[in-house]
XYZ file of C-alpha atoms in Angstrom:
683
model
C 14.624 -2.802 -18.562
C 17.128 -0.763 -20.569
C 20.628 -1.829 -21.454
C 22.094 0.855 -19.183
C 20.235 -0.366 -16.127
C 20.948 -4.001 -16.934
C 24.625 -3.262 -17.270
C 24.634 -1.388 -13.993
C 22.774 -4.200 -12.268
C 25.288 -6.769 -13.498
C 28.244 -4.538 -12.660
C 27.241 -4.171 -9.034
C 25.812 -7.731 -8.869
C 22.623 -6.330 -7.375
C 19.508 -8.275 -6.434
C 18.571 -9.392 -2.842
C 16.619 -11.910 -0.888
C 18.515 -11.168 2.303
C 20.513 -13.433 4.575
C 19.109 -14.984 7.732
C 21.449 -14.824 10.710
C 21.084 -15.904 14.289
C 19.500 -13.050 16.184
C 22.431 -12.764 18.571
C 25.171 -13.040 15.949
C 27.408 -9.998 15.407
C 27.574 -8.387 12.007
C 31.066 -9.760 11.459
C 29.777 -13.345 11.529
C 29.495 -14.380 7.893
C 27.940 -17.779 8.644
C 24.668 -18.663 6.941
C 23.959 -21.881 8.843
C 23.831 -20.523 12.380
C 21.019 -21.792 14.570
C 18.059 -19.448 14.143
C 15.264 -19.443 16.718
C 11.701 -18.387 15.851
C 8.795 -17.541 18.150
C 5.966 -17.550 15.592
C 5.335 -21.193 16.537
C 4.096 -20.081 20.019
C 7.290 -21.593 21.471
C 10.967 -21.153 20.686
C 12.047 -23.551 17.938
C 14.895 -23.879 15.508
C 13.776 -22.717 12.087
C 14.922 -26.027 10.563
C 12.540 -28.006 12.804
C 9.287 -26.441 11.670
C 6.980 -27.290 8.805
C 5.706 -23.819 7.931
C 7.544 -21.340 5.764
C 8.952 -18.625 8.047
C 11.428 -15.948 7.000
C 13.273 -13.644 9.367
C 14.614 -10.122 9.052
C 16.950 -9.385 11.960
C 17.996 -6.080 13.514
C 21.216 -5.878 11.485
C 19.281 -6.085 8.243
C 16.829 -3.504 9.578
C 19.663 -1.131 10.494
C 21.231 -1.667 7.090
C 18.011 -0.981 5.144
C 16.842 1.901 7.414
C 13.138 1.325 6.614
C 10.465 3.809 7.619
C 7.854 1.123 8.318
C 7.650 -2.552 9.214
C 6.301 -3.234 5.729
C 9.387 -1.705 4.101
C 11.616 -3.904 6.264
C 10.264 -7.130 4.695
C 9.601 -5.968 1.127
C 12.489 -7.960 -0.390
C 11.193 -11.356 0.745
C 9.732 -13.538 -2.050
C 5.934 -13.280 -2.387
C 5.887 -10.443 0.172
C 5.101 -6.897 -0.926
C 4.165 -3.479 0.436
C 0.637 -2.181 -0.073
C -0.709 1.281 0.696
C 1.525 3.488 -1.452
C 4.546 5.600 -0.433
C 3.128 7.117 2.775
C 4.835 5.006 5.437
C 2.071 5.405 8.033
C -0.508 3.829 5.704
C 1.561 0.860 4.504
C 0.700 -2.767 5.201
C 2.045 -6.168 4.206
C 0.791 -8.420 1.422
C 1.710 -12.115 1.750
C 0.972 -14.370 -1.208
C -1.828 -12.086 -2.423
C -3.548 -11.531 0.927
C -3.259 -8.365 3.002
C -4.964 -6.182 5.593
C -6.977 -8.139 8.157
C -6.083 -11.372 6.360
C -2.521 -11.093 7.675
C -2.386 -11.297 11.467
C -0.055 -8.945 13.313
C 1.628 -9.936 16.599
C 3.931 -7.717 18.672
C 5.800 -9.379 21.553
C 3.106 -12.055 21.804
C 0.152 -9.618 21.779
C -2.384 -9.384 18.948
C -2.704 -6.076 17.084
C -6.291 -6.141 15.823
C -6.988 -2.531 14.796
C -8.810 -2.183 11.480
C -11.007 0.676 10.287
C -11.421 2.299 6.913
C -8.242 3.297 5.108
C -6.271 3.947 8.288
C -2.866 2.384 8.869
C -2.418 -0.690 11.063
C 1.360 -0.974 11.648
C 2.464 1.380 14.409
C 5.773 0.019 15.768
C 8.815 1.924 14.535
C 11.432 -0.405 12.980
C 14.049 1.116 15.293
C 12.489 -0.826 18.188
C 12.765 -4.176 16.404
C 15.027 -7.052 17.293
C 13.545 -9.171 14.499
C 10.507 -9.561 12.258
C 9.236 -13.067 11.495
C 7.001 -13.511 8.457
C 4.899 -16.678 8.457
C 3.637 -17.459 4.972
C 0.307 -19.185 4.571
C -2.644 -19.989 6.860
C -1.728 -20.227 10.556
C -4.983 -20.297 12.529
C -4.035 -23.638 14.095
C -1.859 -21.628 16.498
C -3.047 -18.025 16.244
C -6.783 -18.122 15.522
C -8.749 -15.593 13.476
C -7.069 -13.434 10.865
C -4.161 -15.643 9.858
C -5.470 -16.907 6.501
C -2.642 -15.200 4.601
C 0.070 -15.427 7.225
C 1.396 -13.808 10.379
C 3.844 -10.952 10.947
C 5.516 -11.422 14.335
C 7.382 -8.354 15.604
C 9.895 -8.922 18.398
C 11.197 -5.786 20.094
C 14.627 -5.351 21.652
C 15.539 -6.458 25.183
C 18.336 -5.375 27.508
C 19.884 -8.827 27.845
C 20.295 -9.183 24.085
C 21.696 -5.671 23.663
C 24.465 -6.114 26.263
C 27.696 -7.983 25.748
C 28.492 -10.794 28.239
C 29.617 -9.294 31.546
C 28.177 -5.831 30.863
C 25.535 -4.386 33.204
C 24.777 -1.011 31.602
C 24.654 0.216 28.051
C 22.887 2.430 25.563
C 23.049 4.105 22.198
C 22.250 7.318 20.375
C 21.293 7.164 16.725
C 20.858 9.911 14.136
C 19.700 9.305 10.593
C 18.866 11.363 7.511
C 16.928 10.439 4.357
C 17.545 12.686 1.376
C 14.380 12.119 -0.672
C 11.984 13.666 1.841
C 14.559 15.467 4.019
C 13.648 13.238 6.913
C 15.483 13.317 10.223
C 15.316 10.134 12.328
C 16.561 10.363 15.912
C 16.487 7.619 18.523
C 18.164 6.625 21.738
C 18.094 3.862 24.304
C 19.403 3.075 27.760
C 19.371 -0.444 29.197
C 20.879 -2.461 31.995
C 20.974 -5.619 34.090
C 21.135 -5.436 37.873
C 20.929 -8.539 40.095
C 17.536 -10.060 39.240
C 16.320 -7.141 37.132
C 16.818 -6.088 33.533
C 15.347 -2.943 32.024
C 15.251 -0.946 28.803
C 14.111 2.559 27.829
C 13.852 3.565 24.185
C 12.610 6.717 22.471
C 12.495 8.038 18.892
C 11.489 11.135 16.926
C 11.126 11.204 13.128
C 10.214 14.239 11.042
C 10.015 14.131 7.259
C 8.581 16.144 4.364
C 7.009 15.179 1.062
C 8.382 12.369 -1.071
C 9.517 12.906 -4.617
C 9.018 10.235 -7.255
C 11.653 9.070 -9.677
C 12.309 10.778 -12.979
C 9.142 10.932 -15.078
C 8.780 11.426 -18.798
C 9.573 15.141 -18.617
C 12.834 14.490 -16.801
C 11.615 15.711 -13.425
C 10.354 13.938 -10.364
C 6.856 14.609 -9.079
C 6.182 15.774 -5.550
C 3.789 13.471 -3.655
C 1.756 16.151 -1.912
C 1.087 15.789 1.812
C 3.171 12.645 2.136
C 5.277 13.866 5.066
C 4.634 13.081 8.712
C 5.991 13.504 12.208
C 6.327 10.414 14.406
C 7.418 9.997 17.978
C 7.180 7.292 20.584
C 8.951 5.122 23.047
C 9.071 1.826 24.871
C 9.855 0.757 28.414
C 10.581 -2.826 29.477
C 11.263 -4.397 32.854
C 12.182 -8.009 33.559
C 12.206 -9.454 37.080
C 13.760 -12.875 37.660
C 11.785 -13.976 40.740
C 13.815 -17.172 41.158
C 15.435 -19.859 39.027
C 12.040 -20.990 37.753
C 9.947 -17.830 37.476
C 10.161 -14.509 35.677
C 7.904 -11.465 35.279
C 8.045 -9.174 32.240
C 6.415 -5.748 31.898
C 6.186 -3.618 28.772
C 4.688 -0.229 27.882
C 4.904 1.103 24.337
C 3.402 4.127 22.616
C 3.549 5.549 19.103
C 2.167 8.901 17.921
C 1.872 10.125 14.346
C 0.870 13.556 13.043
C 0.176 14.069 9.359
C -1.845 16.125 6.906
C -3.099 13.596 4.354
C -6.150 12.642 2.291
C -8.665 10.651 4.349
C -7.680 7.757 2.104
C -3.873 8.121 2.323
C -3.307 5.698 -0.555
C -4.655 8.328 -2.966
C -3.463 11.698 -4.226
C -4.477 15.122 -2.972
C -7.325 16.789 -4.939
C -9.146 13.497 -5.485
C -12.539 12.663 -3.962
C -10.739 11.910 -0.674
C -10.861 15.085 1.492
C -7.716 16.488 3.089
C -7.532 15.942 6.846
C -5.231 16.679 9.756
C -4.714 13.298 11.380
C -3.279 12.454 14.784
C -2.992 8.821 15.828
C -1.927 7.308 19.125
C -1.252 3.622 19.662
C -0.615 2.335 23.200
C 0.445 -1.207 24.119
C 0.637 -2.553 27.674
C 1.662 -6.089 28.553
C 2.566 -8.200 31.571
C 3.781 -11.779 31.293
C 4.635 -14.511 33.783
C 7.090 -17.203 32.644
C 7.413 -20.455 34.596
C 10.083 -22.960 33.594
C 10.991 -25.334 36.445
C 13.277 -28.323 36.153
C 10.582 -30.400 34.534
C 10.109 -31.615 30.991
C 6.365 -31.113 31.355
C 6.313 -27.389 32.134
C 7.640 -24.482 30.116
C 4.792 -21.998 30.292
C 3.905 -18.369 29.670
C 0.837 -16.447 30.757
C 0.345 -12.992 29.256
C -2.154 -10.168 29.697
C -2.172 -7.412 27.079
C -4.063 -4.242 26.260
C -3.952 -2.208 23.059
C -5.598 1.175 22.571
C -5.538 2.830 19.145
C -7.105 6.247 18.605
C -7.366 8.445 15.506
C -8.349 12.115 15.842
C -9.061 13.729 12.473
C -10.073 17.196 11.304
C -11.572 17.623 7.834
C -10.155 20.947 6.710
C -12.667 21.969 4.044
C -15.802 20.883 5.942
C -14.433 21.840 9.383
C -15.520 18.469 10.774
C -13.882 16.484 13.566
C -13.864 12.680 13.611
C -12.705 10.245 16.268
C -12.045 6.511 15.993
C -11.053 4.403 18.983
C -10.311 0.673 18.909
C -9.333 -1.275 22.031
C -8.243 -4.888 22.562
C -7.992 -6.597 25.939
C -6.599 -10.118 25.844
C -5.010 -13.007 27.684
C -2.902 -15.886 26.387
C -1.514 -19.032 28.002
C 0.987 -21.374 26.371
C 2.830 -24.431 27.670
C 5.316 -26.877 26.169
C 5.529 -30.444 27.450
C 8.290 -32.759 26.272
C 7.022 -36.292 26.686
C 8.800 -39.549 25.995
C 7.558 -39.981 22.456
C 6.330 -36.515 21.478
C 6.460 -32.782 22.214
C 3.219 -30.929 22.913
C 2.577 -27.196 22.542
C -0.843 -26.165 23.805
C -2.675 -23.195 25.234
C -5.661 -20.879 25.530
C -6.425 -17.425 24.093
C -9.191 -14.954 24.852
C -9.596 -11.352 23.762
C -12.229 -8.643 23.402
C -12.282 -5.910 20.764
C -14.325 -2.724 21.050
C -14.738 0.027 18.473
C -16.340 3.439 18.888
C -16.449 6.120 16.219
C -17.796 9.673 16.262
C -18.452 11.021 12.772
C -19.213 14.739 12.723
C -21.649 15.654 9.932
C -22.103 19.309 10.893
C -23.099 21.293 7.816
C -23.395 18.065 5.842
C -26.146 16.242 7.695
C -26.881 12.709 6.582
C -23.922 12.507 4.224
C -21.426 10.811 6.571
C -21.049 7.248 7.858
C -23.029 6.713 11.042
C -21.204 6.191 14.321
C -20.056 2.679 15.169
C -20.361 1.174 18.641
C -19.535 -2.512 18.548
C -17.680 -5.240 20.345
C -16.458 -8.726 19.576
C -15.126 -11.497 21.814
C -13.124 -14.580 20.920
C -11.956 -17.548 22.971
C -9.837 -20.384 21.617
C -7.832 -23.428 22.605
C -5.074 -25.131 20.624
C -2.700 -28.083 20.745
C 0.154 -29.083 18.446
C 2.181 -32.287 18.639
C 5.622 -33.084 17.232
C 5.760 -36.870 16.874
C 8.950 -38.652 15.738
C 7.761 -41.515 13.523
C 11.213 -42.864 12.711
C 14.794 -41.668 12.733
C 14.267 -39.406 9.705
C 10.497 -38.768 9.888
C 8.526 -36.323 12.055
C 4.790 -35.734 12.129
C 3.593 -32.263 13.163
C -0.131 -32.118 13.715
C -2.446 -29.829 15.611
C -5.913 -28.395 15.948
C -7.493 -25.230 17.319
C -11.074 -24.435 18.290
C -12.383 -20.852 18.421
C -15.710 -19.464 19.526
C -16.430 -15.855 18.609
C -19.302 -13.389 18.647
C -19.870 -9.776 17.637
C -22.634 -7.339 18.482
C -23.837 -3.863 17.593
C -24.354 -1.811 20.765
C -26.235 1.053 19.098
C -29.803 1.355 20.350
C -30.785 3.544 17.390
C -29.401 1.220 14.748
C -31.785 -0.174 12.118
C -29.938 -3.494 12.033
C -32.362 -6.262 13.023
C -29.750 -8.846 13.980
C -27.467 -6.993 16.353
C -25.581 -10.034 17.580
C -23.880 -12.832 15.671
C -21.859 -15.799 16.891
C -20.002 -18.637 15.235
C -17.167 -21.091 15.775
C -14.285 -22.533 13.794
C -12.025 -25.560 13.915
C -8.551 -25.124 12.385
C -6.585 -28.353 11.868
C -3.054 -28.745 10.569
C -0.853 -31.664 9.625
C 2.659 -31.867 8.210
C 5.162 -34.601 7.469
C 8.864 -33.720 7.690
C 11.403 -36.064 6.085
C 15.113 -35.512 6.757
C 16.196 -37.452 3.699
C 19.906 -36.752 4.184
C 22.010 -34.416 6.302
C 21.606 -31.777 3.568
C 18.004 -32.212 2.317
C 14.710 -31.904 4.209
C 11.344 -32.350 2.482
C 8.025 -31.241 3.972
C 4.412 -31.720 2.940
C 1.786 -29.801 4.904
C -1.914 -28.991 5.063
C -3.298 -26.073 7.109
C -6.744 -24.609 7.565
C -7.457 -21.104 8.821
C -10.298 -18.634 9.202
C -10.976 -14.923 9.526
C -14.077 -13.780 11.356
C -15.759 -10.760 9.691
C -14.887 -7.563 11.485
C -17.372 -5.103 12.941
C -16.922 -2.571 10.160
C -17.826 -5.182 7.531
C -20.938 -6.335 9.397
C -22.360 -3.198 10.988
C -21.436 -0.154 8.850
C -24.394 2.165 8.181
C -24.918 5.694 6.925
C -23.456 7.412 3.879
C -20.346 6.003 2.194
C -19.906 8.970 -0.150
C -22.017 11.728 -1.676
C -21.840 13.422 -5.082
C -23.941 16.206 -6.656
C -25.851 13.558 -8.628
C -26.198 10.765 -6.119
C -25.450 9.377 -2.673
C -24.029 5.981 -1.792
C -25.092 4.419 1.526
C -23.792 1.436 3.479
C -25.991 -1.638 3.666
C -25.089 -3.661 6.797
C -24.609 -7.417 6.497
C -24.399 -9.025 9.965
C -24.857 -12.483 8.399
C -21.393 -12.584 6.859
C -19.692 -15.952 7.192
C -16.065 -16.320 8.291
C -13.511 -16.650 5.533
C -12.029 -20.142 5.451
C -8.661 -21.063 3.965
C -7.222 -24.468 3.101
C -3.545 -24.470 2.161
C -1.537 -27.312 0.641
C 2.210 -26.872 0.488
C 5.326 -28.826 -0.421
C 8.735 -27.463 0.505
C 12.391 -28.430 0.311
C 15.353 -27.139 2.329
C 18.931 -27.816 1.277
C 22.019 -26.939 3.336
C 25.560 -27.528 2.111
C 28.914 -26.714 3.705
C 32.474 -27.138 2.473
C 31.731 -27.442 -1.217
C 34.770 -25.263 -1.968
C 36.412 -25.422 1.434
C 35.259 -22.323 3.353
C 31.785 -21.902 1.855
C 28.119 -22.566 2.522
C 24.980 -22.842 0.403
C 21.324 -22.852 1.454
C 18.407 -23.347 -0.940
C 14.688 -23.310 -0.123
C 11.772 -24.009 -2.440
C 8.020 -23.938 -1.741
C 4.962 -24.728 -3.849
C 1.554 -23.811 -2.420
C -2.161 -23.682 -3.191
C -4.439 -21.751 -0.852
C -8.189 -22.164 -1.426
C -10.295 -19.549 0.363
C -14.053 -20.018 0.749
C -16.508 -17.259 1.709
C -13.986 -14.615 0.646
C -15.289 -11.272 1.974
C -15.347 -8.528 -0.654
C -16.746 -4.995 -0.639
C -19.372 -4.386 -3.321
C -20.424 -0.949 -4.617
C -23.612 -1.446 -6.663
C -27.110 -0.367 -7.739
C -26.328 2.685 -9.919
C -28.876 5.476 -10.330
C -29.815 7.100 -13.631
C -26.560 9.082 -13.577
C -24.459 5.937 -13.134
C -23.567 6.641 -9.498
C -23.740 3.461 -7.380
C -26.137 3.998 -4.478
C -25.230 1.108 -2.167
C -22.112 -0.393 -0.554
C -21.956 -3.654 1.352
C -19.681 -6.601 2.059
C -20.508 -10.060 0.702
C -19.028 -13.554 0.729
C -17.558 -14.698 -2.590
C -17.935 -18.434 -3.065
C -14.368 -19.536 -3.781
C -11.008 -17.914 -4.343
C -7.787 -19.726 -5.146
C -4.230 -18.510 -4.727
C -1.314 -20.602 -5.863
C 2.325 -20.107 -6.587
C 5.860 -20.872 -5.517
C 9.006 -19.390 -3.995
C 12.630 -20.195 -4.666
C 15.497 -18.667 -2.686
C 19.186 -19.346 -2.300
C 22.053 -17.881 -0.283
C 25.713 -18.639 -0.859
C 28.799 -17.637 1.129
C 32.370 -18.123 -0.015
C 34.788 -16.824 2.620
C 33.770 -13.138 2.946
C 31.589 -13.007 -0.176
C 27.811 -13.369 0.219
C 25.336 -13.881 -2.617
C 21.558 -14.180 -2.552
C 18.856 -14.812 -5.139
C 15.085 -15.286 -4.814
C 11.977 -15.479 -6.968
C 8.331 -15.377 -5.938
C 5.176 -15.911 -7.992
C 1.506 -15.852 -6.963
C -1.630 -16.293 -9.076
C -5.192 -15.739 -7.893
C -8.651 -16.256 -9.356
C -12.306 -16.472 -8.438
C -12.965 -20.183 -9.015
C -16.645 -19.551 -9.738
C -16.292 -16.842 -12.402
C -12.726 -17.434 -13.548
C -11.955 -13.741 -12.999
C -8.597 -12.642 -11.608
C -8.420 -11.587 -7.950
C -7.366 -8.103 -6.899
C -4.168 -7.342 -4.963
C -2.144 -10.252 -6.334
C 1.477 -9.009 -6.391
C 3.514 -9.112 -9.564
C 6.307 -11.664 -9.935
C 9.497 -10.512 -8.247
C 13.172 -11.385 -8.540
C 15.562 -10.126 -5.871
C 19.321 -10.702 -5.874
C 22.094 -9.528 -3.584
C 25.867 -9.425 -3.502
C 27.911 -8.352 -0.481
C 31.533 -8.412 0.616
C 32.949 -8.275 4.145
C 36.226 -6.366 4.519
C 38.575 -5.304 7.315
C 38.026 -8.521 9.286
C 34.292 -8.095 8.900
C 34.133 -4.514 10.196
C 33.024 -3.202 6.791
C 30.244 -4.690 4.687
C 29.488 -3.347 1.207
C 26.876 -4.656 -1.152
C 24.238 -4.075 -3.754
C 20.711 -5.283 -4.370
C 18.751 -5.519 -7.588
C 14.979 -6.004 -7.710
C 13.014 -6.790 -10.838
C 9.207 -6.719 -10.633
C 7.394 -7.943 -13.727
C 4.299 -6.390 -15.262
C 0.962 -7.220 -13.658
C -1.634 -7.721 -16.365
C -3.923 -10.216 -14.600
C -6.683 -7.685 -13.903
C -10.383 -8.572 -13.604
C -12.531 -7.175 -16.400
C -14.579 -4.753 -14.248
C -11.676 -3.391 -12.181
C -11.972 0.395 -11.818
C -8.218 1.038 -11.601
C -5.526 0.686 -14.245
C -5.920 -1.979 -16.910
C -2.332 -3.116 -16.300
C 0.788 -2.196 -14.337
C 4.185 -2.063 -15.994
C 7.398 -3.768 -14.946
C 10.208 -1.965 -13.179
C 13.692 -2.643 -11.854
C 15.452 -1.100 -8.876
C 19.097 -0.918 -7.877
C 20.144 -0.335 -4.264
C 23.611 0.104 -2.753
C 24.543 -0.273 0.906
C 27.530 -0.163 3.234
C 27.863 -0.776 6.982
C 30.947 0.028 9.020
C 31.265 -1.098 12.660
C 34.845 -1.255 14.005
C 35.361 -3.892 16.682
C 38.666 -2.417 17.896
C 40.402 0.954 18.068
C 39.225 4.487 18.752
C 36.053 4.112 16.631
C 34.783 1.044 18.471
C 31.169 1.595 19.451
C 30.323 3.682 16.375
C 28.262 2.086 13.615
C 27.626 3.806 10.295
C 25.039 2.628 7.762
C 24.768 4.111 4.275
C 22.059 2.998 1.857
C 21.055 4.300 -1.552
C 17.594 3.124 -2.583
C 16.480 3.392 -6.215
C 19.916 4.410 -7.440
C 18.733 4.952 -11.041
C 15.800 7.150 -9.912
C 13.269 4.804 -11.511
C 9.777 6.243 -12.053
C 7.437 3.403 -11.119
C 4.166 2.414 -9.523
C 3.488 -0.832 -7.685
C 0.609 -3.010 -8.812
C -2.817 -2.038 -7.400
C -1.574 1.320 -6.097
C -2.517 4.817 -7.287
C 0.599 6.759 -6.263
C 4.076 6.528 -7.761
C 6.824 5.398 -5.407
C 9.800 7.464 -4.161
C 12.762 8.095 -6.405
C 16.415 8.029 -5.357
C 16.808 8.127 -1.595
C 20.173 8.372 0.165
C 19.953 7.173 3.757
C 22.700 7.756 6.303
C 22.602 6.699 9.933
C 25.293 6.990 12.615
C 24.857 5.039 15.841
C 26.996 5.546 18.934
C 26.861 2.640 21.393
C 28.216 2.858 24.924
């Protein structure tokens, strides 16, 4: 970090962990200690009453940052990073060194299970978000398979929360522009409440070109070829209050993306990854029945959901068409019972995944992956109890049982074992000690699992072909589920009135996550030319991830400060080798000031990411990744009175110094300076 950038960072007091506000609080509310409700616990709870580490990004932070993906919206959280490179439609979230299918994704209570090849998995546009909850660490005790690294819970907007008290109709129009890739982002919404009904309609259209990196050694930024995309979609919601006790909720959501990218969008054009024209469509349908009578024993929700994700791709050079379709049909039931001496949260889940692929090998027979036709089913039951042991002590304990099976439906497949089944038990226990009115200590233990997906078990055919050798998939239907065991100690401190009108919150977490049967892809058995001829997935005996997080937020009158640090280390306990995809250490700090009675907020963020040199000896990427530091500026103006009331303007400058940098484990350099402007008119 040069003296110039350090001086600039200090001058603007940049570096951010973000502030957590109540979801319904207006931007002018500068309070840090508002009650914050989370839903990642399968029931609404105050964030201070839970044992797990959960961080929230609300809609005001999302509007301020103007992210192009869900992953970008949470990138400043400690031990959370973006993987997948600069193309927004291929980005995913890494939590404490685990990513992809090891981080479960939930949208409005429904699982998002799509996973295939190098294709993206996050489809909801951030414009639709009310909040994003990031659960750190294993969480299968409530959510089942896939949550060994954490859970990303996406809550979309509702009419009731968008309207002011007494209003029955409202809406907004929003227009944004991002300078780096000349992207236009347009969205609009109309919503209302009428007698026993509430409804919301939302639509968006985004169109952007190629990204440009920061300033490289020759003084010029590099164009990231074929990094632009066109995205459009919408959401419709309807709520029907049947009576005082019962409510029905309906939701339909669709997202479409069109792009011309390499088949592996994390890589550059002109590599071994062929250029394709890709069209993706993601459809979500959901209906939920909520029943909450005047009884302490019943506060229940029953939900049916259906997700359909389809990728249509055209390989330009080979003139081949490919199709991938992944569908999930599921049901979930949850109930909360408040008994005399404990609170119980319990329920049932069941869902079925199906995948079908059509891989055209015209003109290149035998040198493509074979078609997949598989299905998997899972059924689980869970219970969690909150037990007050004494005035200052609470025991949170729970357990979940899952039964799952997967099968290959292809009659022409050479796989001998076409059907596999297994089960898993996921216990959890935590002790919460409210030592004083300002300090809470928690010790917890959680187990989790991830069932192997159909691609890992049943892939056959050619992985890749070269002039001097061909690599073919070797199926492994006997893969064992990954199993995680996480130990964590955390502390929360809340202070008010230290200097009269001020507040301070501090959180600290230390964790160790041991993962058995870690599933890793192996490319092996080289021929005489050194080209590996086989690819399969295998279980690694033991992997260990450990680290800590420290974050603090301070408010003095209208001044807000934030500082966080996250560190994760990972190794194969059997060989002692480093694990891949462990994020580099990160410091984020933020300074903001509220002016004009809170109508105007200006601030700056500084992010320092250290070098990542913990690379296993046989890694085929870079031998190390250098450190980098980023400076961001932001301003939000939302008048609460006068002629401009109802107009909100957000201005953000990302990577102010035009830093030329690459994130650890990626192959593409990240965008340079990006000026983002968005104007929102609310009526």
